[in-house]
Coordinates of C-alpha atoms in Angstrom, one line a residue:
Chain A
M1 CA 189.3 190.2 87.9
L2 CA 192.1 188.5 85.8
W3 CA 194.8 190.6 87.3
W4 CA 193.5 190.0 90.8
G5 CA 193.7 186.3 90.0
V6 CA 197.4 186.8 88.8
L7 CA 198.3 188.7 91.9
V8 CA 196.6 186.3 94.3
G9 CA 198.1 183.3 92.3
A10 CA 201.6 184.7 92.7
L11 CA 200.9 185.4 96.4
S12 CA 199.7 181.8 96.8
G13 CA 203.2 180.7 95.6
I14 CA 205.0 182.9 98.1
L15 CA 202.6 181.8 100.9
G16 CA 203.1 178.1 99.8
A17 CA 206.8 178.5 99.9
N18 CA 206.6 179.9 103.5
S19 CA 204.3 177.0 104.3
H20 CA 206.8 174.5 102.9
L21 CA 209.7 176.1 104.8
L22 CA 207.8 176.3 108.0
N23 CA 206.6 172.7 107.7
A24 CA 210.1 171.5 106.9
S25 CA 211.4 173.2 110.1
L26 CA 208.4 172.0 112.1
G27 CA 209.0 168.5 110.8
K28 CA 212.6 168.6 112.1
F29 CA 211.3 169.3 115.6
I30 CA 208.4 166.9 115.9
G31 CA 208.4 164.7 112.8
I32 CA 206.8 165.1 109.4
F33 CA 203.4 163.6 110.2
R34 CA 203.0 165.2 113.6
G35 CA 204.0 168.5 111.9
S36 CA 201.3 167.8 109.2
F37 CA 198.7 167.1 112.0
L38 CA 199.7 170.3 113.9
S39 CA 199.6 172.5 110.8
H40 CA 196.3 171.1 109.6
A41 CA 194.7 171.3 113.1
A42 CA 196.0 174.8 113.7
G43 CA 194.7 175.8 110.3
A44 CA 191.2 174.3 111.0
L45 CA 191.1 176.1 114.3
F46 CA 192.1 179.4 112.7
A47 CA 189.6 179.0 109.8
G48 CA 186.9 177.9 112.3
V49 CA 187.4 181.1 114.4
L50 CA 187.2 183.2 111.2
L51 CA 184.0 181.5 110.2
L52 CA 182.6 182.1 113.7
V53 CA 183.4 185.8 113.7
G54 CA 181.3 186.1 110.5
L55 CA 183.7 185.6 107.6
R56 CA 181.2 183.4 105.9
S57 CA 180.2 183.5 102.2
G58 CA 178.3 180.2 101.8
K59 CA 177.1 177.0 103.5
L60 CA 179.4 174.3 104.9
F61 CA 177.5 171.3 103.6
L62 CA 175.8 171.0 100.3
H63 CA 173.8 167.9 99.6
D64 CA 174.2 167.9 95.9
L65 CA 178.0 168.2 96.0
P66 CA 179.8 164.8 95.6
F67 CA 181.5 163.7 98.8
Y68 CA 185.0 163.6 97.2
Y69 CA 185.2 167.3 97.0
Y70 CA 185.4 167.3 100.8
L71 CA 188.5 165.1 100.8
G72 CA 191.1 167.5 99.2
G73 CA 192.8 167.9 102.5
C74 CA 193.3 164.1 102.8
L75 CA 195.1 164.1 99.4
G76 CA 197.7 166.5 100.8
V77 CA 198.5 164.2 103.7
C78 CA 198.7 161.2 101.3
S79 CA 201.1 163.1 99.1
V80 CA 203.3 163.9 102.1
A81 CA 203.5 160.1 102.8
F82 CA 204.5 159.3 99.3
I83 CA 207.2 162.0 99.3
N84 CA 208.5 160.6 102.6
F85 CA 208.8 157.2 101.0
S86 CA 210.5 158.4 97.9
V87 CA 213.1 160.9 99.2
P88 CA 215.3 158.4 101.1
N89 CA 215.4 156.1 98.0
I90 CA 215.8 158.4 95.0
G91 CA 216.6 161.8 96.6
I92 CA 214.8 165.1 96.9
V93 CA 215.9 166.4 93.5
T94 CA 214.5 163.4 91.5
T95 CA 211.4 163.2 93.7
M96 CA 210.6 166.9 93.1
I97 CA 211.3 166.8 89.4
V98 CA 209.0 163.7 88.9
L99 CA 206.4 165.2 91.3
T100 CA 206.1 168.7 89.6
T101 CA 206.2 167.1 86.1
F102 CA 203.2 164.9 86.9
Q103 CA 201.5 167.8 88.8
L104 CA 201.7 170.0 85.8
L105 CA 200.7 167.2 83.3
T106 CA 197.6 166.4 85.5
S107 CA 196.8 170.1 85.7
T108 CA 197.0 170.3 81.9
L109 CA 194.6 167.4 81.6
I110 CA 192.2 168.9 84.2
D111 CA 192.2 172.2 82.2
L112 CA 191.8 170.5 78.9
R113 CA 189.0 168.1 79.9
G114 CA 187.3 170.3 82.5
W115 CA 187.5 167.6 85.1
F116 CA 186.3 168.1 88.7
G117 CA 184.4 171.3 88.1
A118 CA 187.1 173.1 86.1
T119 CA 186.1 175.3 83.1
P120 CA 187.6 173.6 80.0
I121 CA 190.5 175.7 78.5
T122 CA 192.1 175.2 75.1
I123 CA 195.8 174.4 75.3
T124 CA 197.6 176.6 72.8
P125 CA 201.2 176.3 71.4
T126 CA 202.2 179.3 73.7
K127 CA 200.9 177.4 76.7
I128 CA 202.9 174.3 75.7
I129 CA 206.0 176.4 75.4
G130 CA 205.2 177.9 78.8
L131 CA 204.8 174.5 80.3
L132 CA 208.2 173.3 78.8
L133 CA 210.0 176.4 80.1
L134 CA 208.4 175.9 83.5
M135 CA 209.6 172.3 83.7
M136 CA 213.1 173.3 82.5
G137 CA 213.1 176.1 85.1
I138 CA 212.1 173.6 87.9
Y139 CA 214.9 171.1 86.7
L140 CA 217.5 173.9 86.7
S141 CA 216.5 175.4 90.1
L142 CA 216.6 172.1 92.0
E143 CA 220.0 171.4 93.4
K144 CA 221.4 168.4 95.2
R145 CA 221.9 170.3 98.5
R146 CA 218.2 171.3 98.7
Q147 CA 216.9 169.7 101.8
A148 CA 213.2 170.6 102.0
G149 CA 210.4 170.9 99.5
Chain T
M1 CA 216.0 148.7 91.9
A2 CA 212.4 147.7 92.6
R3 CA 212.4 150.2 95.5
D4 CA 213.7 152.9 93.2
L5 CA 211.0 152.2 90.6
L6 CA 208.3 152.2 93.4
S7 CA 209.7 155.5 94.6
L8 CA 209.5 157.0 91.1
F9 CA 205.9 155.8 91.0
A10 CA 205.1 157.3 94.4
S11 CA 206.6 160.7 93.4
A12 CA 204.5 160.7 90.2
L13 CA 201.4 159.7 92.3
A14 CA 202.1 162.5 94.8
G15 CA 202.2 165.0 91.8
V16 CA 198.9 163.7 90.4
L17 CA 197.3 163.9 93.9
F18 CA 198.6 167.5 94.5
A19 CA 197.0 168.6 91.2
L20 CA 193.7 166.8 92.0
M21 CA 193.7 168.3 95.5
I22 CA 194.1 171.8 94.2
Q23 CA 191.3 171.4 91.7
L24 CA 189.0 169.7 94.3
N25 CA 189.7 172.4 96.8
A26 CA 189.0 175.2 94.2
T27 CA 185.7 173.7 93.2
L28 CA 184.8 173.2 96.8
G29 CA 185.6 176.9 97.5
R30 CA 183.4 177.9 94.5
S31 CA 180.5 175.7 95.8
I32 CA 180.4 176.2 99.5
G33 CA 182.3 179.5 100.0
L34 CA 186.1 180.4 100.3
M35 CA 186.5 180.3 104.1
E36 CA 184.2 177.4 104.5
S37 CA 186.3 175.4 102.0
V38 CA 189.6 176.3 103.8
F39 CA 188.0 175.0 107.1
V40 CA 186.9 171.7 105.5
V41 CA 190.3 171.2 103.8
H42 CA 192.3 171.6 107.0
L43 CA 189.8 169.6 109.1
A44 CA 189.9 166.7 106.6
G45 CA 193.8 166.8 106.6
A46 CA 193.9 166.9 110.4
L47 CA 191.5 164.0 110.7
L48 CA 193.5 161.8 108.3
A49 CA 196.8 162.7 110.0
L50 CA 195.1 161.8 113.4
L51 CA 194.0 158.5 112.0
V52 CA 197.6 157.7 110.8
L53 CA 199.3 158.8 114.0
R54 CA 196.6 157.5 116.5
R55 CA 198.4 159.4 119.3
P56 CA 199.6 162.6 117.8
M57 CA 200.6 164.3 121.0
N58 CA 202.4 163.0 124.1
K59 CA 204.6 164.5 126.8
I60 CA 207.7 164.2 124.8
V61 CA 206.1 165.9 121.7
L62 CA 204.6 168.7 123.9
G63 CA 208.0 169.3 125.4
K64 CA 209.5 169.6 121.9
I65 CA 206.7 172.0 120.9
Q66 CA 207.5 174.2 123.9
K67 CA 211.2 174.3 122.9
M68 CA 210.7 175.2 119.3
P69 CA 210.5 178.8 118.1
P70 CA 206.9 180.1 118.6
Y71 CA 206.6 181.4 115.0
L72 CA 206.5 177.8 113.8
L73 CA 203.0 177.6 115.2
L74 CA 202.1 180.2 112.5
T75 CA 202.2 177.3 110.0
G76 CA 198.4 176.9 110.4
V77 CA 197.7 180.6 109.7
I78 CA 200.0 180.5 106.6
G79 CA 198.4 177.2 105.5
V80 CA 194.9 178.9 105.7
L81 CA 196.1 181.9 103.6
T82 CA 197.8 179.5 101.1
V83 CA 194.6 177.5 100.5
L84 CA 192.5 180.6 100.5
S85 CA 194.6 182.3 97.8
S86 CA 194.8 179.1 95.7
N87 CA 191.0 178.6 95.9
Y88 CA 190.5 182.2 94.8
A89 CA 193.0 182.1 91.9
V90 CA 192.4 178.6 90.3
P91 CA 188.8 179.2 89.1
I92 CA 189.8 182.6 87.6
L93 CA 193.1 181.5 85.8
G94 CA 192.5 177.7 85.3
I95 CA 194.7 175.2 87.3
L96 CA 197.6 175.1 84.9
T97 CA 198.3 178.9 84.8
A98 CA 197.6 179.1 88.5
M99 CA 200.1 176.3 89.1
G100 CA 202.7 178.0 86.8
L101 CA 202.5 181.2 88.8
N102 CA 202.4 179.3 92.1
L103 CA 205.5 177.1 91.3
S104 CA 207.6 180.0 89.9
F105 CA 207.0 182.4 92.7
N106 CA 207.3 179.5 95.2
M107 CA 210.8 178.7 93.7
L108 CA 211.7 182.4 93.8
F109 CA 210.8 182.7 97.5
C110 CA 212.4 179.3 98.4
A111 CA 215.7 180.5 96.8
F112 CA 215.6 183.6 99.1
G113 CA 214.7 181.4 102.0
D114 CA 217.6 179.0 101.3
H115 CA 220.0 181.8 100.6
F116 CA 219.3 183.6 103.9
G117 CA 218.5 180.4 105.9
F118 CA 214.9 181.3 106.8
Y119 CA 213.1 179.5 109.7
Q120 CA 216.4 178.0 111.0
L121 CA 216.8 175.8 107.9
P122 CA 220.4 175.3 106.5
V123 CA 221.8 178.1 104.4
V124 CA 222.1 177.2 100.7
P125 CA 223.6 180.1 98.7
I126 CA 221.9 180.9 95.4
S127 CA 223.7 179.7 92.3
T128 CA 223.8 181.1 88.7
R129 CA 222.1 177.8 87.6
R130 CA 219.2 178.4 90.1
I131 CA 218.8 182.1 89.1
F132 CA 218.6 180.9 85.4
G133 CA 216.1 178.2 86.4
I134 CA 213.8 180.7 88.2
L135 CA 213.9 183.2 85.3
C136 CA 213.1 180.4 82.9
S137 CA 210.1 179.3 85.0
L138 CA 208.9 183.0 85.4
I139 CA 208.9 183.3 81.6
G140 CA 207.1 180.0 81.4
A141 CA 204.4 181.3 83.7
L142 CA 204.0 184.4 81.6
C143 CA 203.6 182.2 78.5
L144 CA 200.9 180.2 80.3
L145 CA 199.2 183.5 81.2
G146 CA 199.4 185.0 77.8
G147 CA 198.6 181.9 75.8

């Protein structure tokens, strides 16, 4: 189970990178927000078809689940807007460094406190070293010429 | 100066929102089913983008869509697989470890993408600094996994 999680987690990064690159290219053709709309609408259509052909494992609406769990997709679109505001002022490198740092710090807090349905996890010294290495790696791998993120 | 400070704040907020989004989506997936959650996430995103744009498509945009490489329309399929895999991995690994793996493999693939100019994006040859950065982040992800 754990190794499946690791494999799928790594795959999620590769798929996410493809998604970033495709969206960056799509944004160049029709604009960032239109690209975001097209990619979300196509995704909803594709997932809708998969649900209709029987790839179901649950129920679309649960009454006892707070409404904000249904708004995750909106947060993605808001983040794109914030990135679009930042990049022309402070550049893609600073934007991505600040963004990933806060993304990782928020993730640490979510794991530690068990927020939003997460199972609380203890943050060990090894995890803190891992976090610092990861942040250093992100800082080193971002270069001035990088255009899309 | 004020605009720069505001931009730093916006970048930080985007990072916080990304993390919240990933956790909300993962819990949604665990509650209503994986594919159901992927559908809801994309539908919510499309509806908000529609609200911002008001008129997302017109003749000019449709003309541009016809001219762009057809594989760019695969973005929806890739998006579905990305959210699906993330919603599967986060409840098993915890969001921090899942993010560590996600970001390091994301950087690795982006470096390949830049080096070979995937999807008609500008070619950015890989540098020693970037290779070192990716190795560093992969070791970091292993520490998160082992710790």
